[in-house]
JSON list of N, CA and C in Angstrom, two decimals:
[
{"chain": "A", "resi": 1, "resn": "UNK", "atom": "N", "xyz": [0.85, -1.18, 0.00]},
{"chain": "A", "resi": 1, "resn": "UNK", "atom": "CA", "xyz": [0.00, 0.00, 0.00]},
{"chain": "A", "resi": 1, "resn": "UNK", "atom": "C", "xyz": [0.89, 1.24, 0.00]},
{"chain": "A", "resi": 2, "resn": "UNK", "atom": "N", "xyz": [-0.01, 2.26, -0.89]},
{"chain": "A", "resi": 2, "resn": "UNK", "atom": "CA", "xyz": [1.59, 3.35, -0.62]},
{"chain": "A", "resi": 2, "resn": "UNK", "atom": "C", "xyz": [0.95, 4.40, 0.11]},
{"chain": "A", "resi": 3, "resn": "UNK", "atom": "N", "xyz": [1.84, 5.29, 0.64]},
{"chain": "A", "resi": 3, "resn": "UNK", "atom": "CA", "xyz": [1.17, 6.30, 1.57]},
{"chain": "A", "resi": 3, "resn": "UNK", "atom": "C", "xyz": [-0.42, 7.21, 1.10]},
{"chain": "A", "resi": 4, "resn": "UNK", "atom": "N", "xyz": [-0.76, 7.54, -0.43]},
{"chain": "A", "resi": 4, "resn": "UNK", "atom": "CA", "xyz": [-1.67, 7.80, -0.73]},
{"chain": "A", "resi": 4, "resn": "UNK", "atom": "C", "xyz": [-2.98, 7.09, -0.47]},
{"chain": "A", "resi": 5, "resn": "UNK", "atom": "N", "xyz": [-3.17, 5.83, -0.52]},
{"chain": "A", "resi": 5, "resn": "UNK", "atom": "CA", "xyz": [-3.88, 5.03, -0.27]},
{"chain": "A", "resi": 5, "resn": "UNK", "atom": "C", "xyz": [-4.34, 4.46, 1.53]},
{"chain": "A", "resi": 6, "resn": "UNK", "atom": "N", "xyz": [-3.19, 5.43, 2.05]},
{"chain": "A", "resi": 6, "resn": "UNK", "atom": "CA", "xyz": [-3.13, 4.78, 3.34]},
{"chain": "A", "resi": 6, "resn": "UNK", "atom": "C", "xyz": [-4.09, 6.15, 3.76]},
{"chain": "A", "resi": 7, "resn": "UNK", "atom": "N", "xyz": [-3.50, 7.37, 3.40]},
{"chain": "A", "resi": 7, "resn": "UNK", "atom": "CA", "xyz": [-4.08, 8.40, 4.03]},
{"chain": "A", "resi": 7, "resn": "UNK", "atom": "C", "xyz": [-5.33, 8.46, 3.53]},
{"chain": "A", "resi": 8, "resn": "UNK", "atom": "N", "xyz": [-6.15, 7.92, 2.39]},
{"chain": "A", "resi": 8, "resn": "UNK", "atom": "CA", "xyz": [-7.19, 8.02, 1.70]},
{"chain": "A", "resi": 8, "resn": "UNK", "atom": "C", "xyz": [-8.25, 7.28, 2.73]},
{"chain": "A", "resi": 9, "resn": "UNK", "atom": "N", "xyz": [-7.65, 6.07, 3.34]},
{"chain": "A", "resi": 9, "resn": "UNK", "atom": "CA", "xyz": [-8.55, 5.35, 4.03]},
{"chain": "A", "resi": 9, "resn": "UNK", "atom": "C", "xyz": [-8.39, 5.92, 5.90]},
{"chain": "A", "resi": 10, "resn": "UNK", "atom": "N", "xyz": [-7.51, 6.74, 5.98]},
{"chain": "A", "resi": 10, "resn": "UNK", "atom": "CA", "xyz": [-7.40, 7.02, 7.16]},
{"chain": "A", "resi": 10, "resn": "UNK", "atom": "C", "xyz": [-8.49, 8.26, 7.11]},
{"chain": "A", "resi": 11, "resn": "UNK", "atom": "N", "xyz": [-8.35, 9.33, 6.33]},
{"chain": "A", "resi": 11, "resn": "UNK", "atom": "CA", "xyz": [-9.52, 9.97, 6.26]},
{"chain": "A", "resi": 11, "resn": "UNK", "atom": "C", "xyz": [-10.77, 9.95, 6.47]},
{"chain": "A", "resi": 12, "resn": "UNK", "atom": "N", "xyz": [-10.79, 8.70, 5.39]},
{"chain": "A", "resi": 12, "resn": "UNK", "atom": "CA", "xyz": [-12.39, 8.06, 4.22]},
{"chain": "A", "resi": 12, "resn": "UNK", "atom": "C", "xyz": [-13.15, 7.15, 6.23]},
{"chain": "A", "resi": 13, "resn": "UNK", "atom": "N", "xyz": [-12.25, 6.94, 6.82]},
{"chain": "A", "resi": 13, "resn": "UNK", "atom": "CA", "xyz": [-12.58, 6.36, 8.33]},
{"chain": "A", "resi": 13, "resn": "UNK", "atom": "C", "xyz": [-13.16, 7.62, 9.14]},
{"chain": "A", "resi": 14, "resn": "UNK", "atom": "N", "xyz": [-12.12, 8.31, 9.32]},
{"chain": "A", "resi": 14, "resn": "UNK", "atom": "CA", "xyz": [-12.06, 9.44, 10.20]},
{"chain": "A", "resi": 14, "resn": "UNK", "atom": "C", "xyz": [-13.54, 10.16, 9.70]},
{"chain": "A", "resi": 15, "resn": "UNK", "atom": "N", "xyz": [-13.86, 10.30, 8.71]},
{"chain": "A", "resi": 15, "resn": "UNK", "atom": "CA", "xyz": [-15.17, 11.20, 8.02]},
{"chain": "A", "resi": 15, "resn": "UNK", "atom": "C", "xyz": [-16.24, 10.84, 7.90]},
{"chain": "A", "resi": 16, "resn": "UNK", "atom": "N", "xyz": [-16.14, 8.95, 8.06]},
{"chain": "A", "resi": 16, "resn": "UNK", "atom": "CA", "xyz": [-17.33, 7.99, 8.05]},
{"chain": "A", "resi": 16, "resn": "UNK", "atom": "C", "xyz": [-17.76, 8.08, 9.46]},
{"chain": "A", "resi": 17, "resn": "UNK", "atom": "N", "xyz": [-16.68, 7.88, 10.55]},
{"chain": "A", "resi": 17, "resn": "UNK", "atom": "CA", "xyz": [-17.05, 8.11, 11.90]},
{"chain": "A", "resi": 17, "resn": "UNK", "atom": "C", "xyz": [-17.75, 9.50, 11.97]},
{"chain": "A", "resi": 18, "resn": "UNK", "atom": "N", "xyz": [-17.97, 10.24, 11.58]},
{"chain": "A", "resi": 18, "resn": "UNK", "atom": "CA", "xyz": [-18.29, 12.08, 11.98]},
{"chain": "A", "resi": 18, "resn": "UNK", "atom": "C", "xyz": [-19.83, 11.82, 11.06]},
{"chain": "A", "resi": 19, "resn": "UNK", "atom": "N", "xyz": [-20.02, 11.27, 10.04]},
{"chain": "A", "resi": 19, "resn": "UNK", "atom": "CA", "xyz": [-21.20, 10.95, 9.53]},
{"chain": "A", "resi": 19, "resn": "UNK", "atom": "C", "xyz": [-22.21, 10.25, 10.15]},
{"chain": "A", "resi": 20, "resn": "UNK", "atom": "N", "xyz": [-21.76, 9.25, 10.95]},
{"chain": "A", "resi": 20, "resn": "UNK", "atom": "CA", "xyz": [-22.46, 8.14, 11.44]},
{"chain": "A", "resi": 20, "resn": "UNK", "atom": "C", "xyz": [-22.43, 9.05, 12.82]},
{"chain": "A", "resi": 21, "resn": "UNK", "atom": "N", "xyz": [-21.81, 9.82, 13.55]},
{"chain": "A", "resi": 21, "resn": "UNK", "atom": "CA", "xyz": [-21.85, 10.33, 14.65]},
{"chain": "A", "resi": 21, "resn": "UNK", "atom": "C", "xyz": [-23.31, 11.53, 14.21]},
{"chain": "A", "resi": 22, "resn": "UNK", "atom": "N", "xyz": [-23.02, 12.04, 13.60]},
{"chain": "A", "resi": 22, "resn": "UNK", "atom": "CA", "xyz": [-23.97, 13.03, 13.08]},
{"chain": "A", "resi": 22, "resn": "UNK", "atom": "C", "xyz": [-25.63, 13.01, 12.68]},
{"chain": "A", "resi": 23, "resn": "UNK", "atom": "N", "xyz": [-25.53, 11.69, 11.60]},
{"chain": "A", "resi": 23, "resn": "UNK", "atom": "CA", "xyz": [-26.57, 11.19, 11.77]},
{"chain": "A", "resi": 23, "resn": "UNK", "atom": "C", "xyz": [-27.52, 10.21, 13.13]},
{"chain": "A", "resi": 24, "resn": "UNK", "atom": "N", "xyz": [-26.95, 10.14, 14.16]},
{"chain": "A", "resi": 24, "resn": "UNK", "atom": "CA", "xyz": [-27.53, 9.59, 14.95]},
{"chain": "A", "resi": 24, "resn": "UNK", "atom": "C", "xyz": [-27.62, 10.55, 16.20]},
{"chain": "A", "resi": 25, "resn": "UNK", "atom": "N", "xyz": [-27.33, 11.86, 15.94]},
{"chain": "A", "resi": 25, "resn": "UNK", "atom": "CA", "xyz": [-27.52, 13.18, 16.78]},
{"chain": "A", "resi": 25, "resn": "UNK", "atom": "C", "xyz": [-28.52, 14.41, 16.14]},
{"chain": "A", "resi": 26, "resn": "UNK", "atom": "N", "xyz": [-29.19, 13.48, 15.09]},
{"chain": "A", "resi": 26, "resn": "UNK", "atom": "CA", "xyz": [-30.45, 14.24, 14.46]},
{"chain": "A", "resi": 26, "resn": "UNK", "atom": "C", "xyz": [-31.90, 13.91, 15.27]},
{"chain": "A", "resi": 27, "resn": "UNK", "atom": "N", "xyz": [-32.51, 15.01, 15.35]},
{"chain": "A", "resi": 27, "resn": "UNK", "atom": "CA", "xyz": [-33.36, 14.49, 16.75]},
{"chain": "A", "resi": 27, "resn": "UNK", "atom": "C", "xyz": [-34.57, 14.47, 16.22]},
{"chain": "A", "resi": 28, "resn": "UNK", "atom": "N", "xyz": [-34.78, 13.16, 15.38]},
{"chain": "A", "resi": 28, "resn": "UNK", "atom": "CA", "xyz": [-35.43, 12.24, 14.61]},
{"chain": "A", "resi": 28, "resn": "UNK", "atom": "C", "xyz": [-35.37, 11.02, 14.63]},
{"chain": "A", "resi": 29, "resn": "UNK", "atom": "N", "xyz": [-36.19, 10.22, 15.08]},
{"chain": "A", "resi": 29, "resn": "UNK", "atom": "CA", "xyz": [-36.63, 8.95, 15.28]},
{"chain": "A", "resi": 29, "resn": "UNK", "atom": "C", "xyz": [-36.94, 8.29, 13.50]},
{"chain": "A", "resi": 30, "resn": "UNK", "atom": "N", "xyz": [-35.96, 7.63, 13.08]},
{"chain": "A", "resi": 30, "resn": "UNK", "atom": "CA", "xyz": [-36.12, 7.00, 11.90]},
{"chain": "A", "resi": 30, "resn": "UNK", "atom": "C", "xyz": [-36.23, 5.17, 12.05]},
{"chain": "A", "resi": 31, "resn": "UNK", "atom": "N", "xyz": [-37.48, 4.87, 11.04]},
{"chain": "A", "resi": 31, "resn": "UNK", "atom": "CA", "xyz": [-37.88, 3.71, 11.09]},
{"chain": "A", "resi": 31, "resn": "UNK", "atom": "C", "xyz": [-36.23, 2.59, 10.67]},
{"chain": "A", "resi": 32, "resn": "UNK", "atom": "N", "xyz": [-35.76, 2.93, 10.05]},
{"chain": "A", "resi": 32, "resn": "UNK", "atom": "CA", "xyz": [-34.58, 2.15, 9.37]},
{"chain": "A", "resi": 32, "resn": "UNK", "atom": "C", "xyz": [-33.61, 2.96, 9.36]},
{"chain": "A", "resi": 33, "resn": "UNK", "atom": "N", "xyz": [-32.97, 3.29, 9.88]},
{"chain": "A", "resi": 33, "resn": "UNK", "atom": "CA", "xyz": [-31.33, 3.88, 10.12]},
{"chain": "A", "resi": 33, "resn": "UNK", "atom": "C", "xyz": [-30.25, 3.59, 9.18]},
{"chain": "A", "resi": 34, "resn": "UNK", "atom": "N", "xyz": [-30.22, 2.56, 8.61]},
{"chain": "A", "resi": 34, "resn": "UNK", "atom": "CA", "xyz": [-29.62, 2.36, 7.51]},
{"chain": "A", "resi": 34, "resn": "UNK", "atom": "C", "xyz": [-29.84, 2.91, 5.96]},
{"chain": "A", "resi": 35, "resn": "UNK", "atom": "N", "xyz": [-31.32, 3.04, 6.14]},
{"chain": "A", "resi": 35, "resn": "UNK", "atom": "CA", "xyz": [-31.68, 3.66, 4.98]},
{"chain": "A", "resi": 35, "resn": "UNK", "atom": "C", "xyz": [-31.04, 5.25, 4.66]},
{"chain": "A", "resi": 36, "resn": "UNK", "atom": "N", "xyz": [-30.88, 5.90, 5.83]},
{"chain": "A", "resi": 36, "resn": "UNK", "atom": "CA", "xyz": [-30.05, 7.33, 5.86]},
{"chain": "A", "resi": 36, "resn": "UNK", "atom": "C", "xyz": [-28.40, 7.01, 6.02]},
{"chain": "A", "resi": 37, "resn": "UNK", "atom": "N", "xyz": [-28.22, 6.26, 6.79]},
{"chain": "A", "resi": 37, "resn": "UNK", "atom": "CA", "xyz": [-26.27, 5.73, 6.85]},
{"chain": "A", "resi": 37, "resn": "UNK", "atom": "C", "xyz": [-26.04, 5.47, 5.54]},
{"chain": "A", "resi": 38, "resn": "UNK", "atom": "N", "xyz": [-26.05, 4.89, 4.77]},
{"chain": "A", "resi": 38, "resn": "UNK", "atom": "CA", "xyz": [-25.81, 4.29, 3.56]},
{"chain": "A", "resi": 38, "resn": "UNK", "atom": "C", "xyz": [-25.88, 5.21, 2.58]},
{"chain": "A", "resi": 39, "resn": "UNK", "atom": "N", "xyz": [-26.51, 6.17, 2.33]},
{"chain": "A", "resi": 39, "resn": "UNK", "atom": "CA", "xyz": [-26.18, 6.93, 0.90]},
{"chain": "A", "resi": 39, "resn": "UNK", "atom": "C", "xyz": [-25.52, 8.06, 1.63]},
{"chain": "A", "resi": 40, "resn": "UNK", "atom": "N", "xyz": [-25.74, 8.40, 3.36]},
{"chain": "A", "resi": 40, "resn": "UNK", "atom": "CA", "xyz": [-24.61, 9.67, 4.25]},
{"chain": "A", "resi": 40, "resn": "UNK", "atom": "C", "xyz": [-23.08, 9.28, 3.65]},
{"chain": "A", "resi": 41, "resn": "UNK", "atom": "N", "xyz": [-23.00, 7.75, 3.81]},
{"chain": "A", "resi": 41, "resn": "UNK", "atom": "CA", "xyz": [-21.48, 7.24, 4.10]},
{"chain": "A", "resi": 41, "resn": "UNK", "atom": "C", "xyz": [-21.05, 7.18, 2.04]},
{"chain": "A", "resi": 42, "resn": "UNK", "atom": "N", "xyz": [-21.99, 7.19, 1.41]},
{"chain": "A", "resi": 42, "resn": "UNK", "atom": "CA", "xyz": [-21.25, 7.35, 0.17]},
{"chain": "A", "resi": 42, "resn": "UNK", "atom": "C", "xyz": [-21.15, 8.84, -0.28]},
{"chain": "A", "resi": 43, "resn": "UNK", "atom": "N", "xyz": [-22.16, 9.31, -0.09]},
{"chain": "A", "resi": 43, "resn": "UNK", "atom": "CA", "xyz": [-22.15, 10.93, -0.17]},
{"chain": "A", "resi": 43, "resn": "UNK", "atom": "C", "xyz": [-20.42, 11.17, 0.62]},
{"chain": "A", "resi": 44, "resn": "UNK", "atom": "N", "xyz": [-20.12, 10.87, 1.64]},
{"chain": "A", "resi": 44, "resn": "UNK", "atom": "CA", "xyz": [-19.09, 11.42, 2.14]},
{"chain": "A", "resi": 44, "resn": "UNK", "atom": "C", "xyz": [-18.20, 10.99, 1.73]},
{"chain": "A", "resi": 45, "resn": "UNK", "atom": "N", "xyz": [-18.17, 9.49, 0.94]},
{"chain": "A", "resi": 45, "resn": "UNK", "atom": "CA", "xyz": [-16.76, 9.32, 0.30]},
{"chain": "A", "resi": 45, "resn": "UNK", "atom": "C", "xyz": [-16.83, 9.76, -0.83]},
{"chain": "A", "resi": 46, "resn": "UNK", "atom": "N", "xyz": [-17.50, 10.14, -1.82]},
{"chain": "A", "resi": 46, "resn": "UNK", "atom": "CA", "xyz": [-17.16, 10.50, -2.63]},
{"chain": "A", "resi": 46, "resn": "UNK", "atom": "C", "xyz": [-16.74, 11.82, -2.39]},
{"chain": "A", "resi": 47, "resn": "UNK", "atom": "N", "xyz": [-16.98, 12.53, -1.53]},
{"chain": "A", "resi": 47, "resn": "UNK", "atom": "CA", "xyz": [-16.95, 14.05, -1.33]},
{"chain": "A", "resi": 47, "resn": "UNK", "atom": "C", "xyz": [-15.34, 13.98, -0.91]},
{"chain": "A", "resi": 48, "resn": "UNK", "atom": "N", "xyz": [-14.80, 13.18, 0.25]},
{"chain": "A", "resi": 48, "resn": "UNK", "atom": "CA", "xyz": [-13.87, 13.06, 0.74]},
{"chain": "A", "resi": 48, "resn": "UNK", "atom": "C", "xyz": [-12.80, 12.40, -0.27]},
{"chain": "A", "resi": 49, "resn": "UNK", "atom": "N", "xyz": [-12.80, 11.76, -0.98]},
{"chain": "A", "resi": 49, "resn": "UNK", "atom": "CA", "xyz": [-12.55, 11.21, -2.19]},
{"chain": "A", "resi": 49, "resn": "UNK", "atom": "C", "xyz": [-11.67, 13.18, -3.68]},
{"chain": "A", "resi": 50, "resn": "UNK", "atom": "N", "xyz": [-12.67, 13.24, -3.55]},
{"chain": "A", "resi": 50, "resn": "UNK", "atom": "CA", "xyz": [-13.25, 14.20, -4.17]},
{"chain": "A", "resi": 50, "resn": "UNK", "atom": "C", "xyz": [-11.79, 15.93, -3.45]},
{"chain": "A", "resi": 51, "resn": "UNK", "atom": "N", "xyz": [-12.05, 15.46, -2.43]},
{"chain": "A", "resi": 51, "resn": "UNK", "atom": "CA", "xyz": [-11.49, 16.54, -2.01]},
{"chain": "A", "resi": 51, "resn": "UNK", "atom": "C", "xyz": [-9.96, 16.53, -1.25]},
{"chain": "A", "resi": 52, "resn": "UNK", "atom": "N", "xyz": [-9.56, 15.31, -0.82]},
{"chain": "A", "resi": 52, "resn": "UNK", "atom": "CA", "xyz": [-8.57, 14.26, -0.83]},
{"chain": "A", "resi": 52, "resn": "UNK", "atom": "C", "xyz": [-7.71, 14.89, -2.28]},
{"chain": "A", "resi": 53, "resn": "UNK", "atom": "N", "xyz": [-8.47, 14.56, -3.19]},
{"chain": "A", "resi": 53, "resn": "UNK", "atom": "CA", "xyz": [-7.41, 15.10, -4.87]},
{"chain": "A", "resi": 53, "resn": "UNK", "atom": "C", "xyz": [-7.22, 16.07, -4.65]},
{"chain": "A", "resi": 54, "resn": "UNK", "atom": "N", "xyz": [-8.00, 17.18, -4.52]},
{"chain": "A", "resi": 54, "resn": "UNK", "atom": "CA", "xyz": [-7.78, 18.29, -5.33]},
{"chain": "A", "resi": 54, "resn": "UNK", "atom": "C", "xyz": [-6.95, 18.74, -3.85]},
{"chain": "A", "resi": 55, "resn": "UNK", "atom": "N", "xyz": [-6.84, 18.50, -2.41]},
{"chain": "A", "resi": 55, "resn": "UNK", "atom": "CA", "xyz": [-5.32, 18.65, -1.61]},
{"chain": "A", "resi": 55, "resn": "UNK", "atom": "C", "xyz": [-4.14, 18.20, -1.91]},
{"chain": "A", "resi": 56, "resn": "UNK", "atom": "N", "xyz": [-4.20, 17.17, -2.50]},
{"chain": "A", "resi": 56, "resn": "UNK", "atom": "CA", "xyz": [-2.70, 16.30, -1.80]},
{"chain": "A", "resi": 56, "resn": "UNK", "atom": "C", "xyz": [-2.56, 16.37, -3.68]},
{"chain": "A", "resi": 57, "resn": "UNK", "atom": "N", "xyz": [-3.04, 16.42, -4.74]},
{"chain": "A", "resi": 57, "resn": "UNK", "atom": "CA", "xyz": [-2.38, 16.12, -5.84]},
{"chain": "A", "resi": 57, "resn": "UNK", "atom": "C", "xyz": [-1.70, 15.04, -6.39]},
{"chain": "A", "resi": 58, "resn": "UNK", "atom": "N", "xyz": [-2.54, 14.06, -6.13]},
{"chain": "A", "resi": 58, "resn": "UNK", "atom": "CA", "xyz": [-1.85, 12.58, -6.32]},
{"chain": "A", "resi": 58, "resn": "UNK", "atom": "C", "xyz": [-1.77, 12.56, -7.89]},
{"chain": "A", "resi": 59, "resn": "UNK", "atom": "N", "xyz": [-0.15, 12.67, -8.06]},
{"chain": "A", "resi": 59, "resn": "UNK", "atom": "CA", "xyz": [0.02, 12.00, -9.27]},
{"chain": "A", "resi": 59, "resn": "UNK", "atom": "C", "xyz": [0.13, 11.16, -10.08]},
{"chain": "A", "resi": 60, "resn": "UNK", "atom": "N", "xyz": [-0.02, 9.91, -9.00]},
{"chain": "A", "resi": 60, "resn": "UNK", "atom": "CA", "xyz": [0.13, 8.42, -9.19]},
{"chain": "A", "resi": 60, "resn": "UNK", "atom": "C", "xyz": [-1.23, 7.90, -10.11]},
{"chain": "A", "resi": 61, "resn": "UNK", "atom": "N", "xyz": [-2.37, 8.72, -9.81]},
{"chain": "A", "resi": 61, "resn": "UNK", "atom": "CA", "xyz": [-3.67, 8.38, -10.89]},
{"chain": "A", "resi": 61, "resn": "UNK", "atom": "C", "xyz": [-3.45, 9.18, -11.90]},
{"chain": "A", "resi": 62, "resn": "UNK", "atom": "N", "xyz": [-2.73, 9.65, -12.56]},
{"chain": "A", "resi": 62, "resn": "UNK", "atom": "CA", "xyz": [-2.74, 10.38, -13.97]},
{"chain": "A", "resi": 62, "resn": "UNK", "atom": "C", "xyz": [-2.27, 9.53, -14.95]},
{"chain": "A", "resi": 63, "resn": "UNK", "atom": "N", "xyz": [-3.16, 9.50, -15.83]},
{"chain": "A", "resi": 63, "resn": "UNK", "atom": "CA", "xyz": [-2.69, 8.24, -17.15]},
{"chain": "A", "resi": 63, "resn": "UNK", "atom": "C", "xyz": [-1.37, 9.55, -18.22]},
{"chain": "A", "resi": 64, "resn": "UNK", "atom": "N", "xyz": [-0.76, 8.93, -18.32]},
{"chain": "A", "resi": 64, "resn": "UNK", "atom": "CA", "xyz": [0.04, 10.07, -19.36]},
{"chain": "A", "resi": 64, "resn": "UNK", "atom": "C", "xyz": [-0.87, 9.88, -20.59]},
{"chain": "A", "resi": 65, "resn": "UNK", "atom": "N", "xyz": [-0.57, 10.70, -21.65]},
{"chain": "A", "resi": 65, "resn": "UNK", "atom": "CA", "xyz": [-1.39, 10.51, -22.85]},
{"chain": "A", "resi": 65, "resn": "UNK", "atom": "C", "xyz": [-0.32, 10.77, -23.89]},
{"chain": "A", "resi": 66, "resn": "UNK", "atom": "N", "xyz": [-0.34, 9.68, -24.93]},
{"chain": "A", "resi": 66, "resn": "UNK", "atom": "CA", "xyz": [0.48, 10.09, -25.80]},
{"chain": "A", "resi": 66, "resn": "UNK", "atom": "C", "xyz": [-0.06, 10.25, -26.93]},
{"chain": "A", "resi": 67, "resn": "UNK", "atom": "N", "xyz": [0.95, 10.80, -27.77]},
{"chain": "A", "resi": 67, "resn": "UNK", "atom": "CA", "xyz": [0.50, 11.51, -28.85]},
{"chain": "A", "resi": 67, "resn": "UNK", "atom": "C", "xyz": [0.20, 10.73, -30.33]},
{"chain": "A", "resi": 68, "resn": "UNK", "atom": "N", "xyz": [-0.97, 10.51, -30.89]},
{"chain": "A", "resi": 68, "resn": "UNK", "atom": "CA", "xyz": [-0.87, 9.36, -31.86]},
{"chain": "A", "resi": 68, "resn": "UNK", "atom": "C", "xyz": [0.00, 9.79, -33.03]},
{"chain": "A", "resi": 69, "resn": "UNK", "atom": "N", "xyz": [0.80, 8.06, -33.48]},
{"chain": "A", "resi": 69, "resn": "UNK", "atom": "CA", "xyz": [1.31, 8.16, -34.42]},
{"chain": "A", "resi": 69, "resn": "UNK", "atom": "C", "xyz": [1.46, 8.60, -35.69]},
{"chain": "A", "resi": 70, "resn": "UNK", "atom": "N", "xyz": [1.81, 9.38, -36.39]},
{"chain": "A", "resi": 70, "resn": "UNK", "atom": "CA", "xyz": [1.35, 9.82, -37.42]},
{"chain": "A", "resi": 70, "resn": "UNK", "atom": "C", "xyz": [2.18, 8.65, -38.85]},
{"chain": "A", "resi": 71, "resn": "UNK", "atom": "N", "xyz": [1.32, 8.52, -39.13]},
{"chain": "A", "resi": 71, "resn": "UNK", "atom": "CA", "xyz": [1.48, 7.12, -40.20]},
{"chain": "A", "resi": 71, "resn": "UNK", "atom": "C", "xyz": [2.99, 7.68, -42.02]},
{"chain": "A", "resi": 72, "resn": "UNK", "atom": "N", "xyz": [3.39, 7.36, -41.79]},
{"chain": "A", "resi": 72, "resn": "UNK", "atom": "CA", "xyz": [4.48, 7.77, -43.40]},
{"chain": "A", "resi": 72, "resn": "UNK", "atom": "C", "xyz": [3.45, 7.37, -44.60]},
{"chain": "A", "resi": 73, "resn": "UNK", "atom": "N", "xyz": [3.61, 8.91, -45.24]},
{"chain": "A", "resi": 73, "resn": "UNK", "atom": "CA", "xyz": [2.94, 9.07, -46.52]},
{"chain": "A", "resi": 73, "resn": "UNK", "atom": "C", "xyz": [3.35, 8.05, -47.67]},
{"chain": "A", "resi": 74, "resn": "UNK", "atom": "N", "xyz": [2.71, 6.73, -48.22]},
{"chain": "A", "resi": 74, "resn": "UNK", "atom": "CA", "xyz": [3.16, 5.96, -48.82]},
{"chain": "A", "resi": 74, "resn": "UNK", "atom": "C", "xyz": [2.90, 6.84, -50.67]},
{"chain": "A", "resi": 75, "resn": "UNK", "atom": "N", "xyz": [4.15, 6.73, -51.30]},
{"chain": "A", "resi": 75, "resn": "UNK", "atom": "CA", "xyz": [3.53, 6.98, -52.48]},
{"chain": "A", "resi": 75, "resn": "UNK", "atom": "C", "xyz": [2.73, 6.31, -53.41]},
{"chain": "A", "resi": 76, "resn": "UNK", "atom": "N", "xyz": [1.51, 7.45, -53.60]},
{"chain": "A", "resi": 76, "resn": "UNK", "atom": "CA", "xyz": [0.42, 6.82, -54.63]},
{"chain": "A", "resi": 76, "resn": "UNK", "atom": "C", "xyz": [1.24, 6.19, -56.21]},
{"chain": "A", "resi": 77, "resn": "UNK", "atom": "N", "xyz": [0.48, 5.27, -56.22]},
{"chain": "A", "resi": 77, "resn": "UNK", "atom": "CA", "xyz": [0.37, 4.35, -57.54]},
{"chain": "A", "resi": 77, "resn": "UNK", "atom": "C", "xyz": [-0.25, 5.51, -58.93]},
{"chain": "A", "resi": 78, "resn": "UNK", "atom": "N", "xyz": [-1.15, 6.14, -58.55]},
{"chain": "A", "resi": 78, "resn": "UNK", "atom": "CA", "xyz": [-1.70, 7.32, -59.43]},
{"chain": "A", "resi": 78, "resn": "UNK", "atom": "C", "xyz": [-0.42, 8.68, -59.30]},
{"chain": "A", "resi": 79, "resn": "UNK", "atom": "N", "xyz": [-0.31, 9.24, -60.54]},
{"chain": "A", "resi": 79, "resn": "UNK", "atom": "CA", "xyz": [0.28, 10.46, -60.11]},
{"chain": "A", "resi": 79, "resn": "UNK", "atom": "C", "xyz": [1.43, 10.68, -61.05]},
{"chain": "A", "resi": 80, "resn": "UNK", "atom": "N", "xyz": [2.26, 11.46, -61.08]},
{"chain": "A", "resi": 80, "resn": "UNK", "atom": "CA", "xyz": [3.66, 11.78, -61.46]},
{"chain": "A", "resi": 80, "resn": "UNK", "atom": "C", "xyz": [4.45, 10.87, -60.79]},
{"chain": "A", "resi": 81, "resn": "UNK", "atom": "N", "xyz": [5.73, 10.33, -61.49]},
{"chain": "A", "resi": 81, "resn": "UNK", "atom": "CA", "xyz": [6.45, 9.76, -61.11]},
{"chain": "A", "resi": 81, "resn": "UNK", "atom": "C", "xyz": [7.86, 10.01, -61.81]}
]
């Protein structure tokens, strides 16, 4: 695991705990509790996810892109010669 991945889940923990703390300090009696944990805890990773990049600048997810080949002009069969 490399340190990006480590701090991603140390966060993605740290932010799930504050969600789940949060939602159960709403002073609302809900029939199914899971039904609100479950899209809280993805909402927050993606957010945390999300915001994780645009701090730390991980360059390790960047695909390079290269430049396509440009093919050699074969000479035409038609033409001056």
């Amino acid at each position: 695991m490399n340190s990006g991945t480590i701090r991603r889940l140390i966060i993605t923990l740290a932010t799930g705990y504050l969600t789940v703390f949060g939602v159960r300090q709403i002073p609302y009696e809900f029939a199914n509790e899971w039904l609100v944990l479950v899209p809280a805890l993805i909402l927050v990773y993606a957010l945390t996810v999300w915001v994780e990049g645009k701090i730390f600048k991980d360059e390790s997810f960047v695909v390079p892109v290269s430049k396509p080949v440009k093919k050699k002009a074969e000479p035409s069969i038609k033409g001056f010669k």
